[in-house]
mmCIF file of N, CA and C in Angstrom:
data_model
loop_
_atom_site.group_PDB
_atom_site.id
_atom_site.type_symbol
_atom_site.label_atom_id
_atom_site.label_comp_id
_atom_site.label_asym_id
_atom_site.label_seq_id
_atom_site.Cartn_x
_atom_site.Cartn_y
_atom_site.Cartn_z
ATOM 1 N N UNK T 41 0.867 -1.705 0.025
ATOM 2 C CA UNK T 41 0.190 0.335 0.547
ATOM 3 C C UNK T 41 1.378 1.534 -0.321
ATOM 4 N N UNK T 42 0.810 1.840 -0.831
ATOM 5 C CA UNK T 42 1.055 2.855 -0.930
ATOM 6 C C UNK T 42 1.006 4.512 0.732
ATOM 7 N N UNK T 43 1.418 5.142 0.427
ATOM 8 C CA UNK T 43 1.533 6.461 2.224
ATOM 9 C C UNK T 43 0.202 7.098 1.697
ATOM 10 N N UNK T 44 0.274 7.495 2.524
ATOM 11 C CA UNK T 44 -1.826 8.225 1.862
ATOM 12 C C UNK T 44 -1.337 9.633 1.548
ATOM 13 N N UNK T 45 -0.191 9.954 1.829
ATOM 14 C CA UNK T 45 0.192 11.301 1.330
ATOM 15 C C UNK T 45 0.319 11.045 0.047
ATOM 16 N N UNK T 46 1.150 10.277 -0.875
ATOM 17 C CA UNK T 46 1.276 10.083 -1.747
ATOM 18 C C UNK T 46 0.004 9.453 -2.959
ATOM 19 N N UNK T 47 -0.751 8.776 -2.248
ATOM 20 C CA UNK T 47 -1.910 9.319 -3.298
ATOM 21 C C UNK T 47 -2.676 10.143 -3.105
ATOM 22 N N UNK T 48 -2.648 11.599 -1.653
ATOM 23 C CA UNK T 48 -3.254 12.529 -2.223
ATOM 24 C C UNK T 48 -2.486 13.883 -3.189
ATOM 25 N N UNK T 49 -0.976 13.210 -2.792
ATOM 26 C CA UNK T 49 -0.245 14.651 -3.833
ATOM 27 C C UNK T 49 -1.345 14.456 -4.452
ATOM 28 N N UNK T 50 -1.046 12.986 -6.038
ATOM 29 C CA UNK T 50 -1.323 12.948 -6.885
ATOM 30 C C UNK T 50 -3.437 12.890 -7.440
ATOM 31 N N UNK T 51 -3.840 13.276 -6.226
ATOM 32 C CA UNK T 51 -4.921 13.244 -6.353
ATOM 33 C C UNK T 51 -4.826 15.222 -6.165
ATOM 34 N N UNK T 52 -4.770 15.849 -5.108
ATOM 35 C CA UNK T 52 -4.195 15.998 -5.548
ATOM 36 C C UNK T 52 -3.834 17.939 -7.241
ATOM 37 N N UNK T 53 -3.090 16.861 -8.313
ATOM 38 C CA UNK T 53 -2.374 17.088 -8.928
ATOM 39 C C UNK T 53 -3.001 17.359 -10.637
ATOM 40 N N UNK T 54 -4.129 16.426 -9.820
ATOM 41 C CA UNK T 54 -5.185 15.652 -10.772
ATOM 42 C C UNK T 54 -6.039 16.518 -11.087
ATOM 43 N N UNK T 55 -7.191 17.482 -9.469
ATOM 44 C CA UNK T 55 -7.895 19.066 -9.814
ATOM 45 C C UNK T 55 -6.457 20.274 -10.126
ATOM 46 N N UNK T 56 -5.233 20.034 -10.237
ATOM 47 C CA UNK T 56 -5.161 20.660 -10.663
ATOM 48 C C UNK T 56 -4.462 20.838 -12.236
ATOM 49 N N UNK T 57 -4.688 20.193 -12.617
ATOM 50 C CA UNK T 57 -4.843 19.263 -13.619
ATOM 51 C C UNK T 57 -6.288 19.838 -15.071
ATOM 52 N N UNK T 58 -6.960 19.083 -13.965
ATOM 53 C CA UNK T 58 -8.371 19.712 -15.529
ATOM 54 C C UNK T 58 -8.926 21.746 -14.609
ATOM 55 N N UNK T 59 -8.184 22.043 -13.288
ATOM 56 C CA UNK T 59 -8.388 23.280 -13.242
ATOM 57 C C UNK T 59 -8.136 24.414 -14.501
ATOM 58 N N UNK T 60 -6.553 24.197 -14.493
ATOM 59 C CA UNK T 60 -6.168 24.977 -15.946
ATOM 60 C C UNK T 60 -5.348 24.044 -17.181
ATOM 61 N N UNK T 61 -6.656 23.705 -17.716
ATOM 62 C CA UNK T 61 -6.705 22.796 -18.783
ATOM 63 C C UNK T 61 -7.159 24.141 -19.596
ATOM 64 N N UNK T 62 -8.094 24.535 -19.759
ATOM 65 C CA UNK T 62 -8.131 25.386 -20.662
ATOM 66 C C UNK T 62 -7.393 26.690 -20.662
ATOM 67 N N UNK T 63 -6.895 27.114 -19.526
ATOM 68 C CA UNK T 63 -5.655 28.147 -19.776
ATOM 69 C C UNK T 63 -4.102 28.322 -20.720
ATOM 70 N N UNK T 64 -4.265 26.362 -20.388
ATOM 71 C CA UNK T 64 -2.759 25.800 -20.604
ATOM 72 C C UNK T 64 -3.191 25.313 -22.198
ATOM 73 N N UNK T 65 -4.621 24.964 -22.501
ATOM 74 C CA UNK T 65 -4.453 25.456 -23.468
ATOM 75 C C UNK T 65 -4.068 26.460 -24.947
ATOM 76 N N UNK T 66 -4.738 27.445 -24.430
ATOM 77 C CA UNK T 66 -5.096 28.696 -24.699
ATOM 78 C C UNK T 66 -3.924 29.284 -25.307
ATOM 79 N N UNK T 67 -2.807 29.650 -23.944
ATOM 80 C CA UNK T 67 -1.853 29.768 -23.938
ATOM 81 C C UNK T 67 -0.670 29.358 -25.510
ATOM 82 N N UNK T 68 -1.070 28.089 -25.060
ATOM 83 C CA UNK T 68 -0.260 26.782 -25.830
ATOM 84 C C UNK T 68 -0.871 27.603 -27.837
ATOM 85 N N UNK T 69 -1.773 27.649 -27.668
ATOM 86 C CA UNK T 69 -1.935 27.216 -28.851
ATOM 87 C C UNK T 69 -1.873 28.855 -29.774
ATOM 88 N N UNK T 70 -1.968 29.827 -28.837
ATOM 89 C CA UNK T 70 -1.144 31.376 -29.109
ATOM 90 C C UNK T 70 0.830 31.288 -29.267
ATOM 91 N N UNK T 71 0.676 30.625 -28.833
ATOM 92 C CA UNK T 71 3.147 30.543 -28.848
ATOM 93 C C UNK T 71 3.069 29.369 -29.593
ATOM 94 N N UNK T 72 1.837 28.937 -30.443
ATOM 95 C CA UNK T 72 2.389 28.556 -31.552
ATOM 96 C C UNK T 72 1.708 28.959 -32.866
ATOM 97 N N UNK T 73 0.371 29.710 -33.102
ATOM 98 C CA UNK T 73 0.324 29.927 -33.754
ATOM 99 C C UNK T 73 1.250 31.111 -34.478
ATOM 100 N N UNK T 74 1.405 31.266 -35.824
ATOM 101 C CA UNK T 74 2.780 31.823 -36.639
ATOM 102 C C UNK T 74 1.563 33.313 -36.992
ATOM 103 N N UNK T 75 0.817 32.931 -36.788
ATOM 104 C CA UNK T 75 0.575 34.932 -37.191
ATOM 105 C C UNK T 75 0.216 35.833 -35.333
ATOM 106 N N UNK T 76 1.241 35.040 -34.372
ATOM 107 C CA UNK T 76 1.025 36.133 -32.793
ATOM 108 C C UNK T 76 2.567 37.073 -33.184
ATOM 109 N N UNK T 77 2.510 37.648 -32.507
ATOM 110 C CA UNK T 77 4.165 38.982 -33.066
ATOM 111 C C UNK T 77 4.928 38.220 -31.707
ATOM 112 N N UNK T 78 5.623 38.744 -31.432
ATOM 113 C CA UNK T 78 6.734 37.980 -31.209
ATOM 114 C C UNK T 78 6.914 38.338 -29.492
ATOM 115 N N UNK T 79 6.490 38.997 -28.636
ATOM 116 C CA UNK T 79 6.175 40.568 -27.977
ATOM 117 C C UNK T 79 5.546 39.263 -27.285
ATOM 118 N N UNK T 80 3.952 38.747 -28.386
ATOM 119 C CA UNK T 80 2.558 38.381 -27.708
ATOM 120 C C UNK T 80 3.418 37.063 -27.583
ATOM 121 N N UNK T 81 4.546 36.389 -28.366
ATOM 122 C CA UNK T 81 5.018 34.523 -27.659
ATOM 123 C C UNK T 81 5.310 34.653 -26.276
ATOM 124 N N UNK T 82 5.626 36.226 -26.437
ATOM 125 C CA UNK T 82 6.760 36.151 -24.972
ATOM 126 C C UNK T 82 6.329 36.100 -23.810
ATOM 127 N N UNK T 83 5.203 36.616 -24.111
ATOM 128 C CA UNK T 83 4.385 37.035 -22.502
ATOM 129 C C UNK T 83 2.901 36.093 -22.549
ATOM 130 N N UNK T 84 3.411 34.557 -23.446
ATOM 131 C CA UNK T 84 1.995 34.105 -23.495
ATOM 132 C C UNK T 84 3.603 33.059 -22.744
ATOM 133 N N UNK T 85 4.601 32.778 -23.177
ATOM 134 C CA UNK T 85 5.691 32.078 -22.343
ATOM 135 C C UNK T 85 5.919 32.895 -20.683
ATOM 136 N N UNK T 86 6.150 33.917 -19.774
ATOM 137 C CA UNK T 86 6.188 34.054 -19.521
ATOM 138 C C UNK T 86 4.724 33.888 -18.436
ATOM 139 N N UNK T 87 3.754 34.074 -19.049
ATOM 140 C CA UNK T 87 2.577 33.641 -18.139
ATOM 141 C C UNK T 87 1.694 32.309 -18.665
ATOM 142 N N UNK T 88 2.277 31.115 -18.843
ATOM 143 C CA UNK T 88 2.766 29.525 -19.012
ATOM 144 C C UNK T 88 3.007 28.760 -17.491
ATOM 145 N N UNK T 89 4.574 30.389 -18.038
ATOM 146 C CA UNK T 89 5.472 29.504 -16.738
ATOM 147 C C UNK T 89 5.259 29.686 -14.907
ATOM 148 N N UNK T 90 4.134 30.566 -15.145
ATOM 149 C CA UNK T 90 4.049 31.666 -14.096
ATOM 150 C C UNK T 90 2.705 30.356 -13.481
ATOM 151 N N UNK T 91 2.046 29.566 -14.377
ATOM 152 C CA UNK T 91 1.132 28.831 -13.913
ATOM 153 C C UNK T 91 1.669 27.197 -12.875
ATOM 154 N N UNK T 92 0.872 27.170 -11.731
ATOM 155 C CA UNK T 92 1.687 25.481 -10.675
ATOM 156 C C UNK T 92 2.864 24.694 -11.382
ATOM 157 N N UNK T 93 3.374 24.531 -11.314
ATOM 158 C CA UNK T 93 3.831 22.907 -12.279
ATOM 159 C C UNK T 93 3.373 21.692 -12.034
ATOM 160 N N UNK T 94 2.420 21.451 -10.629
ATOM 161 C CA UNK T 94 2.013 20.687 -10.932
ATOM 162 C C UNK T 94 0.827 20.001 -11.903
ATOM 163 N N UNK T 95 0.325 21.741 -12.059
ATOM 164 C CA UNK T 95 -1.235 21.565 -13.607
ATOM 165 C C UNK T 95 -0.445 21.490 -14.776
ATOM 166 N N UNK T 96 0.251 20.230 -15.055
ATOM 167 C CA UNK T 96 0.839 20.546 -16.162
ATOM 168 C C UNK T 96 0.269 18.111 -16.037
ATOM 169 N N UNK T 97 -0.357 18.131 -16.968
ATOM 170 C CA UNK T 97 -0.453 16.414 -17.493
ATOM 171 C C UNK T 97 0.511 15.809 -16.617
ATOM 172 N N UNK T 98 1.817 15.766 -17.331
ATOM 173 C CA UNK T 98 2.489 15.067 -16.874
ATOM 174 C C UNK T 98 3.421 14.719 -14.965
ATOM 175 N N UNK T 99 2.592 15.168 -15.128
ATOM 176 C CA UNK T 99 3.570 15.733 -13.315
ATOM 177 C C UNK T 99 2.003 14.107 -12.536
ATOM 178 N N UNK T 100 1.214 13.408 -13.283
ATOM 179 C CA UNK T 100 0.668 13.466 -12.718
ATOM 180 C C UNK T 100 0.798 11.465 -12.580
ATOM 181 N N UNK T 101 0.969 10.661 -12.128
ATOM 182 C CA UNK T 101 1.271 9.754 -12.158
ATOM 183 C C UNK T 101 -0.051 8.511 -12.017
ATOM 184 N N UNK T 102 -0.035 7.553 -13.068
ATOM 185 C CA UNK T 102 -1.210 6.441 -12.645
ATOM 186 C C UNK T 102 -0.810 5.690 -11.674
ATOM 187 N N UNK T 103 -1.792 5.454 -10.680
ATOM 188 C CA UNK T 103 -1.515 4.899 -9.560
ATOM 189 C C UNK T 103 -2.711 3.222 -9.407
ATOM 190 N N UNK T 104 -2.668 2.184 -8.951
ATOM 191 C CA UNK T 104 -4.130 0.998 -8.776
ATOM 192 C C UNK T 104 -4.917 2.820 -7.654
ATOM 193 N N UNK T 105 -5.835 2.154 -8.807
ATOM 194 C CA UNK T 105 -7.231 2.101 -7.629
ATOM 195 C C UNK T 105 -7.673 1.815 -5.952
ATOM 196 N N UNK T 106 -7.532 0.592 -6.087
ATOM 197 C CA UNK T 106 -7.508 -0.292 -4.594
ATOM 198 C C UNK T 106 -6.383 0.334 -3.770
ATOM 199 N N UNK T 107 -4.956 0.148 -4.536
ATOM 200 C CA UNK T 107 -3.827 0.479 -3.702
ATOM 201 C C UNK T 107 -2.947 1.026 -3.318
ATOM 202 N N UNK T 108 -2.911 2.086 -4.767
ATOM 203 C CA UNK T 108 -2.013 3.523 -4.582
ATOM 204 C C UNK T 108 -0.793 2.735 -5.266
ATOM 205 N N UNK T 109 -0.625 1.538 -5.362
ATOM 206 C CA UNK T 109 -0.118 1.406 -6.366
ATOM 207 C C UNK T 109 0.959 1.537 -7.478
ATOM 208 N N UNK T 110 2.203 2.378 -7.910
ATOM 209 C CA UNK T 110 2.317 3.437 -8.907
ATOM 210 C C UNK T 110 3.016 2.386 -10.527
ATOM 211 N N UNK T 111 3.494 0.755 -10.224
ATOM 212 C CA UNK T 111 4.021 0.982 -11.033
ATOM 213 C C UNK T 111 3.233 -0.501 -12.038
ATOM 214 N N UNK T 112 3.088 -0.637 -13.594
ATOM 215 C CA UNK T 112 2.006 -1.530 -13.615
ATOM 216 C C UNK T 112 1.154 -2.028 -13.056
ATOM 217 N N UNK T 113 0.671 -0.357 -13.816
ATOM 218 C CA UNK T 113 -0.984 0.096 -13.946
ATOM 219 C C UNK T 113 -1.993 -0.638 -15.250
ATOM 220 N N UNK T 114 -3.256 -1.593 -14.846
ATOM 221 C CA UNK T 114 -3.367 -0.956 -16.269
ATOM 222 C C UNK T 114 -4.993 0.524 -16.616
ATOM 223 N N UNK T 115 -4.164 0.902 -16.661
ATOM 224 C CA UNK T 115 -4.750 1.770 -18.556
ATOM 225 C C UNK T 115 -6.290 2.024 -18.165
ATOM 226 N N UNK T 116 -7.311 0.219 -19.222
ATOM 227 C CA UNK T 116 -8.417 0.530 -18.999
ATOM 228 C C UNK T 116 -8.844 -0.101 -17.744
ATOM 229 N N UNK T 117 -8.707 -0.694 -16.727
ATOM 230 C CA UNK T 117 -8.889 -0.954 -15.599
ATOM 231 C C UNK T 117 -8.728 -0.024 -14.121
ATOM 232 N N UNK T 118 -7.657 0.688 -13.940
ATOM 233 C CA UNK T 118 -7.553 1.483 -13.236
ATOM 234 C C UNK T 118 -6.553 0.575 -12.355
ATOM 235 N N UNK T 119 -5.834 -0.929 -12.974
ATOM 236 C CA UNK T 119 -5.855 -1.550 -11.612
ATOM 237 C C UNK T 119 -4.194 -1.720 -11.186
ATOM 238 N N UNK T 120 -4.050 -2.139 -10.627
ATOM 239 C CA UNK T 120 -2.460 -2.724 -11.080
ATOM 240 C C UNK T 120 -2.446 -4.193 -11.418
ATOM 241 N N UNK T 121 -1.559 -4.619 -11.897
ATOM 242 C CA UNK T 121 -0.840 -6.170 -12.375
ATOM 243 C C UNK T 121 -1.246 -6.947 -11.240
ATOM 244 N N UNK T 122 -1.380 -7.076 -10.066
ATOM 245 C CA UNK T 122 -1.395 -7.875 -9.081
ATOM 246 C C UNK T 122 -2.595 -7.888 -8.345
ATOM 247 N N UNK T 123 -3.306 -6.257 -8.493
ATOM 248 C CA UNK T 123 -5.050 -5.939 -7.485
ATOM 249 C C UNK T 123 -5.736 -6.459 -8.758
ATOM 250 N N UNK T 124 -5.533 -6.739 -10.726
ATOM 251 C CA UNK T 124 -6.324 -7.060 -11.078
ATOM 252 C C UNK T 124 -6.482 -8.261 -11.040
ATOM 253 N N UNK T 125 -4.914 -8.929 -10.950
ATOM 254 C CA UNK T 125 -4.891 -10.595 -11.411
ATOM 255 C C UNK T 125 -6.312 -10.986 -9.997
ATOM 256 N N UNK T 126 -6.390 -10.188 -8.684
ATOM 257 C CA UNK T 126 -6.233 -10.545 -7.899
ATOM 258 C C UNK T 126 -8.496 -10.711 -7.739
ATOM 259 N N UNK T 127 -8.430 -9.490 -8.834
ATOM 260 C CA UNK T 127 -10.348 -9.421 -9.070
ATOM 261 C C UNK T 127 -10.390 -10.476 -10.046
ATOM 262 N N UNK T 128 -9.482 -10.862 -11.075
ATOM 263 C CA UNK T 128 -10.164 -11.744 -11.904
ATOM 264 C C UNK T 128 -10.335 -12.928 -11.585
ATOM 265 N N UNK T 129 -9.378 -13.033 -11.017
ATOM 266 C CA UNK T 129 -9.459 -15.074 -9.917
ATOM 267 C C UNK T 129 -10.753 -14.982 -9.428
ATOM 268 N N UNK T 130 -11.001 -13.550 -8.417
ATOM 269 C CA UNK T 130 -12.788 -14.139 -7.892
ATOM 270 C C UNK T 130 -13.695 -13.206 -9.457
ATOM 271 N N UNK T 131 -13.183 -13.483 -10.184
ATOM 272 C CA UNK T 131 -14.506 -13.038 -10.646
ATOM 273 C C UNK T 131 -14.813 -11.716 -10.712
ATOM 274 N N UNK T 132 -14.802 -11.207 -10.254
ATOM 275 C CA UNK T 132 -14.695 -9.177 -9.723
ATOM 276 C C UNK T 132 -15.111 -8.214 -10.482
ATOM 277 N N UNK T 133 -13.907 -8.941 -11.560
ATOM 278 C CA UNK T 133 -13.548 -7.715 -13.048
ATOM 279 C C UNK T 133 -14.857 -8.435 -14.329
ATOM 280 N N UNK T 134 -15.525 -8.219 -14.851
ATOM 281 C CA UNK T 134 -16.822 -8.005 -16.002
ATOM 282 C C UNK T 134 -15.865 -9.191 -17.396
ATOM 283 N N UNK T 135 -16.598 -9.660 -16.835
ATOM 284 C CA UNK T 135 -15.781 -10.055 -18.686
ATOM 285 C C UNK T 135 -14.434 -10.271 -18.966
ATOM 286 N N UNK T 136 -13.672 -10.661 -17.804
ATOM 287 C CA UNK T 136 -12.092 -11.317 -17.951
ATOM 288 C C UNK T 136 -12.874 -13.247 -16.673
ATOM 289 N N UNK T 137 -11.331 -13.632 -17.520
ATOM 290 C CA UNK T 137 -11.653 -15.609 -17.297
ATOM 291 C C UNK T 137 -10.511 -15.472 -17.491
ATOM 292 N N UNK T 138 -10.139 -16.934 -16.508
ATOM 293 C CA UNK T 138 -8.751 -17.445 -16.383
ATOM 294 C C UNK T 138 -9.171 -18.387 -18.225
ATOM 295 N N UNK T 139 -7.085 -18.211 -19.557
ATOM 296 C CA UNK T 139 -7.519 -18.349 -19.843
ATOM 297 C C UNK T 139 -7.435 -20.051 -20.597
ATOM 298 N N UNK T 140 -7.698 -21.108 -20.870
ATOM 299 C CA UNK T 140 -7.238 -22.193 -20.689
ATOM 300 C C UNK T 140 -8.012 -23.030 -21.514
ATOM 301 N N UNK T 141 -6.200 -23.835 -22.617
ATOM 302 C CA UNK T 141 -6.621 -24.287 -23.334
ATOM 303 C C UNK T 141 -6.034 -25.809 -23.148
#
């Protein structure tokens, strides 16, 4: 089980990403637009740099929804390989059965 503080940090980061997504996208569009002036691009870059670090999507870590484990998490299920295996064997994941041939 991951430390609760790490899990809470990740939740806080997810909220920040959602909060600043529109502003970040708007600034990035202005920066990438070839018709904007150099000075305007510079001011947009400064505004973009002033946004919180944790508002960037790259800083969010995929974690297991049950245990908080940060590695080997299946995106489709939101579970780590260990939690996924346990739940699949119990039949708690719909549509998943153990292969046998």
